[in-house]
Coordinates of C-alpha atoms in Angstrom, one line a residue:
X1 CA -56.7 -14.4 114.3
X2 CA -53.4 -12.4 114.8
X3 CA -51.8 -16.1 114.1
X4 CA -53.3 -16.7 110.8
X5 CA -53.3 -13.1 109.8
X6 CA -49.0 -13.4 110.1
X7 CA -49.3 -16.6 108.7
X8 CA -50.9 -15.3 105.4
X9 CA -48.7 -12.6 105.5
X10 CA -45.9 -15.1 105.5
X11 CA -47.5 -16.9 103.0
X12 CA -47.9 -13.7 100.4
X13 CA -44.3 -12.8 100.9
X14 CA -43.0 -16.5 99.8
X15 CA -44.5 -16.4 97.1
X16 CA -44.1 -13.3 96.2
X17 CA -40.0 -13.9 96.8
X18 CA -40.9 -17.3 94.7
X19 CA -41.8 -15.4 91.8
X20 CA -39.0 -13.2 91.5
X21 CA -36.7 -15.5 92.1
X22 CA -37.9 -17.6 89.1
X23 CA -35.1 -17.4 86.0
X24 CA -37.0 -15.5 83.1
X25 CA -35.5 -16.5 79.8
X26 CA -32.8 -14.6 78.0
X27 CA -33.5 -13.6 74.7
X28 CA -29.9 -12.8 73.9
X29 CA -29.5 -16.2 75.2
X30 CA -31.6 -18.9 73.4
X31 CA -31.0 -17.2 70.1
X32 CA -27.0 -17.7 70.4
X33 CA -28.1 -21.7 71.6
X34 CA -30.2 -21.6 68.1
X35 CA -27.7 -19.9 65.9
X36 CA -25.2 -22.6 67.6
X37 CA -27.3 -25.3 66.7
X38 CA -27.9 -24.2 63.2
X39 CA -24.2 -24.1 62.8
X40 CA -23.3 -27.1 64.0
X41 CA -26.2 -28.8 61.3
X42 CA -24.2 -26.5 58.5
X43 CA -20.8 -27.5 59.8
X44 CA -22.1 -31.2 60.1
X45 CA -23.8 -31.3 56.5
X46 CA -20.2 -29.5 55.3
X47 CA -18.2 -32.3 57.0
X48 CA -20.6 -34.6 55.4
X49 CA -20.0 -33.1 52.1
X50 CA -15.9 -32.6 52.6
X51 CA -16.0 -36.7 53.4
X52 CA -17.9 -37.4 50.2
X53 CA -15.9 -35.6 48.4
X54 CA -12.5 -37.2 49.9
X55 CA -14.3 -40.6 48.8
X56 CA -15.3 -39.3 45.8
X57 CA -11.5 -38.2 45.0
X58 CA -10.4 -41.4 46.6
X59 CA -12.1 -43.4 44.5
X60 CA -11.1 -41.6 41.4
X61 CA -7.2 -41.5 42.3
X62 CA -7.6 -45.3 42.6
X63 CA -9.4 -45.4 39.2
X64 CA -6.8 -43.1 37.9
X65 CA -3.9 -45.1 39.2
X66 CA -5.8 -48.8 37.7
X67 CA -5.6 -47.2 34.5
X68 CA -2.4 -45.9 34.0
X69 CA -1.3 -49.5 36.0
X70 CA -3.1 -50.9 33.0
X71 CA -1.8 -48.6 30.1
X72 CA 2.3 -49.4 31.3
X73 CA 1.1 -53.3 31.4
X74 CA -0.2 -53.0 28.2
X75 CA 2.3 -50.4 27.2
X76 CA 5.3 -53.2 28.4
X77 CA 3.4 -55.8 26.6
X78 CA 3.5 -54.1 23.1
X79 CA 7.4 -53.0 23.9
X80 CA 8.3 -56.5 24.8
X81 CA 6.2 -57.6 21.6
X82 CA 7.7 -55.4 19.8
X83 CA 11.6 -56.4 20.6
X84 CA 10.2 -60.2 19.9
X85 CA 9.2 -59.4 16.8
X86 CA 12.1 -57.5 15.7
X87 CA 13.9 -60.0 17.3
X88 CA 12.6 -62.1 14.8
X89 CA 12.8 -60.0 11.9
X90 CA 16.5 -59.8 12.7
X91 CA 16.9 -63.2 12.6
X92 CA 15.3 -64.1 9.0
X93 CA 16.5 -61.0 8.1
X94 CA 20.3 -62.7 9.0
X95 CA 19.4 -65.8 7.1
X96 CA 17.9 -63.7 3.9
X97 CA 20.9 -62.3 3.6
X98 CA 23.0 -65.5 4.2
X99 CA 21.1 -67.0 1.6
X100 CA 21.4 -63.5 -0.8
X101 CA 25.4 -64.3 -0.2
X102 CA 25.3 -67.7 -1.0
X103 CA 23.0 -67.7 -4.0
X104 CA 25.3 -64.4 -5.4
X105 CA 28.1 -67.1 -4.8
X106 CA 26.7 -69.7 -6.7
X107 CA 25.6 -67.1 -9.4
X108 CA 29.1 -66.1 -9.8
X109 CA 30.0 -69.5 -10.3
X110 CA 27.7 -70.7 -13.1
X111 CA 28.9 -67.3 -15.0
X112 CA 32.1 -68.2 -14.5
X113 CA 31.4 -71.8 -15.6
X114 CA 29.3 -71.0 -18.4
X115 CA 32.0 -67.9 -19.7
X116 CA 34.9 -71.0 -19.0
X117 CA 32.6 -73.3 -21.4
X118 CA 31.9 -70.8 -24.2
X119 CA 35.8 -69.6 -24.3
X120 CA 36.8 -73.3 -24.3
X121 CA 34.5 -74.0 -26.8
X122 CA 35.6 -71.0 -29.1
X123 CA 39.2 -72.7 -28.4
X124 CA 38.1 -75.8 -29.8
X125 CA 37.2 -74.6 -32.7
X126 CA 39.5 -72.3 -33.8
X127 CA 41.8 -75.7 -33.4
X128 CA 39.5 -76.9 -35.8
X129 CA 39.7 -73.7 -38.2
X130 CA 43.8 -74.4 -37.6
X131 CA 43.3 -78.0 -38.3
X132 CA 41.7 -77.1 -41.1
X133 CA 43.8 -75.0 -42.5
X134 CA 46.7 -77.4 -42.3
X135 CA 45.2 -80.1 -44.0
X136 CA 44.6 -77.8 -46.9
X137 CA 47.9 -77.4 -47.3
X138 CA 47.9 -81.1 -48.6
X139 CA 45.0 -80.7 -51.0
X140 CA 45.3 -79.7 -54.8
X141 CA 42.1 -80.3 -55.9
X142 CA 40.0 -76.7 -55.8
X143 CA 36.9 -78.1 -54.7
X144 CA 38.3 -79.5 -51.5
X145 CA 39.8 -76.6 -50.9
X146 CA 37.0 -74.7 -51.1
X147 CA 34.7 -76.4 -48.9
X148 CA 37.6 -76.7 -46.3
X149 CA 37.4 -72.7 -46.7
X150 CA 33.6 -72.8 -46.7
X151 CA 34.2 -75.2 -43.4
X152 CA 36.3 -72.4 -41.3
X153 CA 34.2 -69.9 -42.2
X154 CA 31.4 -71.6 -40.9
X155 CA 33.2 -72.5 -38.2
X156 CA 34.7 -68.4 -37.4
X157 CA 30.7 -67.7 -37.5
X158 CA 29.9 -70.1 -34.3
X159 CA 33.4 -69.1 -32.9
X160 CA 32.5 -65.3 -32.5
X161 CA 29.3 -66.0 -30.6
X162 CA 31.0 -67.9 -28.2
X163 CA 33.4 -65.2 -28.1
X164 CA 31.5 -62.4 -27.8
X165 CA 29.3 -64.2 -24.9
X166 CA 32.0 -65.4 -22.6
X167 CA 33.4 -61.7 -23.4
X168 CA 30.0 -60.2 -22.6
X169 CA 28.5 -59.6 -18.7
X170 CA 25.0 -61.2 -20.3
X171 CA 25.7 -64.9 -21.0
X172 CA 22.5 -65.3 -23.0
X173 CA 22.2 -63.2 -25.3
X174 CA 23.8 -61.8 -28.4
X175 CA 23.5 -58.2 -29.6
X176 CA 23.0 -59.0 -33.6
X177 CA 23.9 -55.0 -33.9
X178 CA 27.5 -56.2 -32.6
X179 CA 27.7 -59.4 -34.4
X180 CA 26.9 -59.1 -37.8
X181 CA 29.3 -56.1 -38.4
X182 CA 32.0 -58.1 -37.0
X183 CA 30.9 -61.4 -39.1
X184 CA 31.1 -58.7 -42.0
X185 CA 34.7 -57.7 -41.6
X186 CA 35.8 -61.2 -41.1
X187 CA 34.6 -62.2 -43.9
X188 CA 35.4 -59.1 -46.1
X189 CA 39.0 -59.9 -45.1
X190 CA 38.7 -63.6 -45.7
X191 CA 37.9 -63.0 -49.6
X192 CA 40.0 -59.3 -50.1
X193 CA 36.8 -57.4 -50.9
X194 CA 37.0 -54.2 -49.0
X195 CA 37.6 -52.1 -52.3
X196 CA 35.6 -54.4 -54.5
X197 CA 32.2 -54.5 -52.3
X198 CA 30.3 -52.3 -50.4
X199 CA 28.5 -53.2 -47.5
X200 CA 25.6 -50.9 -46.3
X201 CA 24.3 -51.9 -42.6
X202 CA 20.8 -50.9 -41.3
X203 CA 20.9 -53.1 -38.0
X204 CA 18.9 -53.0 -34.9
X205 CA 19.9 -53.7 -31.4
X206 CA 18.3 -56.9 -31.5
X207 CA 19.5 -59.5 -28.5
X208 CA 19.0 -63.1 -29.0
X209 CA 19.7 -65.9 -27.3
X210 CA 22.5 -69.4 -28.2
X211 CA 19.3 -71.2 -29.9
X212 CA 18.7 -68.6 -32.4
X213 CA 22.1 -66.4 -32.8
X214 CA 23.6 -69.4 -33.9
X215 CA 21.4 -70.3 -36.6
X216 CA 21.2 -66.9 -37.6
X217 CA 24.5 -66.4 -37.9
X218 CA 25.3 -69.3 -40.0
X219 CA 22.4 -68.0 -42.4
X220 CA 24.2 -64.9 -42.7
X221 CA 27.3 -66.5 -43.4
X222 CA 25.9 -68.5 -46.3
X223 CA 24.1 -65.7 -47.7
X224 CA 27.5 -63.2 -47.4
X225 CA 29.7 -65.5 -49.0
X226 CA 27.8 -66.1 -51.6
X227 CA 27.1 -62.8 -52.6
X228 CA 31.2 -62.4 -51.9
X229 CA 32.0 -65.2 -54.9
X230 CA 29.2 -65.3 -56.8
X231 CA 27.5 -62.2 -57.2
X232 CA 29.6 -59.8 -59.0
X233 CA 32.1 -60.9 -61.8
X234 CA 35.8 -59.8 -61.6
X235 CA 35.9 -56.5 -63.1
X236 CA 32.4 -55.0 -61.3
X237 CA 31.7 -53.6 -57.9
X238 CA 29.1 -53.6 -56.5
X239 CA 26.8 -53.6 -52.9
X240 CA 25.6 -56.1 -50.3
X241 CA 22.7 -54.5 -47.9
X242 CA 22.1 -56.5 -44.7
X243 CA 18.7 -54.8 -42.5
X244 CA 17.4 -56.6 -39.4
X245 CA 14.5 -54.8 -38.0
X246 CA 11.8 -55.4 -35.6
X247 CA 8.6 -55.1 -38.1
X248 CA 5.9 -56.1 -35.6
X249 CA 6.0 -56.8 -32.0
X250 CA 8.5 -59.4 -31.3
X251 CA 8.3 -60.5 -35.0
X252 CA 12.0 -59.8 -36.8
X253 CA 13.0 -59.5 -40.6
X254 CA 16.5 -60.3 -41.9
X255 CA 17.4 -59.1 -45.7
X256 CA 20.6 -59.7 -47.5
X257 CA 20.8 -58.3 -50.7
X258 CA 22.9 -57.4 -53.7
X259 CA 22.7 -55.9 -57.2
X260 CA 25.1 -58.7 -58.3
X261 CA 24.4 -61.1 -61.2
X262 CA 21.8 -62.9 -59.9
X263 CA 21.2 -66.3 -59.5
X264 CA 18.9 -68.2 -62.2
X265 CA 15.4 -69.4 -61.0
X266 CA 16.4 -73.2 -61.9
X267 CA 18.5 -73.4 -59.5
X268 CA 16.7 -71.5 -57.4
X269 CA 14.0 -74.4 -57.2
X270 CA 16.0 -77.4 -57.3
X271 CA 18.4 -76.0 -54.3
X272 CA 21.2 -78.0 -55.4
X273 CA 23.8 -76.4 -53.5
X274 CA 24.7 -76.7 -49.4
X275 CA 24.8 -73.2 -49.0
X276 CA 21.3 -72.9 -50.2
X277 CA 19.9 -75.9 -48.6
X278 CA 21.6 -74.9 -45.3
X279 CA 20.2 -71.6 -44.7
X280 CA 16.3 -73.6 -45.5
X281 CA 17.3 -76.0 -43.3
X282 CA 18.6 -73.3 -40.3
X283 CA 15.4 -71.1 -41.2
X284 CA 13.1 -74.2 -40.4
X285 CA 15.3 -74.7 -36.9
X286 CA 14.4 -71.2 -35.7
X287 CA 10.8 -71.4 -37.1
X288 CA 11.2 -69.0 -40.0
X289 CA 9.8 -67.8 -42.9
X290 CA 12.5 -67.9 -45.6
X291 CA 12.4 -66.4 -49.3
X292 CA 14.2 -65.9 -52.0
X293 CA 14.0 -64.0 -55.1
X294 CA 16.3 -63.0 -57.9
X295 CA 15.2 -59.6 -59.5
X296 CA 18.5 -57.4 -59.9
X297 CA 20.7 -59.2 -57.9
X298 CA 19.7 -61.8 -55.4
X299 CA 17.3 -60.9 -52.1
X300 CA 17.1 -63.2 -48.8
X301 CA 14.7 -62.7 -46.4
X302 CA 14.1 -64.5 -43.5
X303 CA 11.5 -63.3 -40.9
X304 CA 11.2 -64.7 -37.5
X305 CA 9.9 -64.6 -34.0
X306 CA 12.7 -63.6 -31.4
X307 CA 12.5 -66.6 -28.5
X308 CA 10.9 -65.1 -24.8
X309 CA 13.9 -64.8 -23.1
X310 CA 14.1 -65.4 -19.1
X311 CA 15.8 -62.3 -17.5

């Protein structure tokens, strides 16, 4: 009895001891183990977020860097381009103006050809005027004499174009304000009529080419002269008008006049003379109109169209 009595006493006292010796949990404990944990899920999820974002960046600085590898390629591609074509530009460029040189050489050269030919072939025939003139010198019959006279100054009215256009930097082209007052003079010298005939000009600055300047001029020669020998008597004096205008576009009227004698209408329609038939003859070459009419002296009038001329 004694024996189970200690026994149970032992017993009681174990577990008793048991009990107390049992580790109770600390509070202050387990919530710094939670607040760990919950840190370590934040500082995980942060680390999580940091590395995204270093392969987000990553991924853009590599992006970044493609692009601008791609804008200098295409960048070098346009620059090299670029020099090519300028390259080339350069290069036609050197051969445009080789060529410029070259035909400005060759230009020079046909003016100076075609100034040599028309001063050569106003040489020629003031040889002929010369000529001419000598072989009247051997004549005593008035008629030849005459048209030897009527010959050179014919011949003087060819002879100043040709002058006046290897003189001239346009080689195709006359200025009819120019010529005829110099035709004028020529003439007025030729027959002594400065104090004995007037001459009232009303010219424009018309330009025409060799074709028709020529014929023009040989009109005007004709028409002059005769107004010059025929149209006033000794003892009057008297006027000569010469107008060239521009009455329409591109269309051109030429008048010589003169309150001379007239000329009677018989002989007016039966054109006897070479003077007369000469200027209907030239008129017809430049495709003119030409009329004439004796009321108070003697009217020519020739209208024309001026010739498209290539600049």
């Amino acid at each position: 009895m004694q024996t189970n009595a200690l026994n149970d006493s032992v017993f009681i006292y174990e577990t008793e001891h048991f009990q107390k010796t049992i580790v109770k949990p600390n509070k202050a404990s387990f919530f710094f183990d939670f607040t760990q944990i919950s840190l370590d899920i934040l500082n995980y999820k942060d680390l999580k977020k940091s590395n995204f974002y270093q392969e987000t960046a990553k991924y853009h600085v590599v992006i970044i860097l493609g692009l601008l590898f791609l804008i200098f390629v295409i960048i070098y591609k346009c620059y090299s381009s670029k020099n090519e074509i300028n390259k080339d530009l350069a290069l036609k460029q050197e051969k445009i103006n080789d060529q410029s040189i070259s035909l400005k050489k060759l230009l020079l050269d046909k003016e100076w050809l075609l100034k040599e030919l028309h001063h050569r072939v106003k040489n020629n025939l003031q040889v002929v005027i010369s000529l001419l003139n000598t072989q009247s010198a051997y004549l005593e019959n008035k008629d030849a004499l005459l048209a030897i006279q009527d010959s050179q100054n014919r011949m003087f009215a060819m002879s100043l174009i040709h002058q006046k256009l290897y003189q001239n930097d346009n080689l195709s082209t006359i200025d009819m304000h120019w010529y005829i007052p110099e035709l004028v003079s020529y003439l007025k010298s030729v027959f002594d009529a400065d104090h004995k005939i007037a001459f009232l000009l009303d010219i424009d600055h018309v330009d025409l080419d060799v074709a028709q300047a020529m014929p023009l001029g040989l009109i005007l020669n004709e028409a002059i002269i005769n107004a010059l020998k025929y149209a006033y008597p000794e003892t009057h004096k008297g006027e000569v008008k010469i107008l060239l205008k521009e009455k329409q576009d591109n269309l051109y009227q030429l008048i010589i006049s003169d309150n001379g004698v007239g000329v009677p209408d018989f002989e007016l329609k039966n054109r006897n003379s070479l003077g007369m038939n000469l200027m209907y003859g030239l008129s017809n070459q430049i495709e003119g109109s030409f009329e004439v009419e004796s009321k108070n002296g003697l009217s020519i009038t020739l209208n024309f169209k001026k010739n498209g001329i290539k600049s």
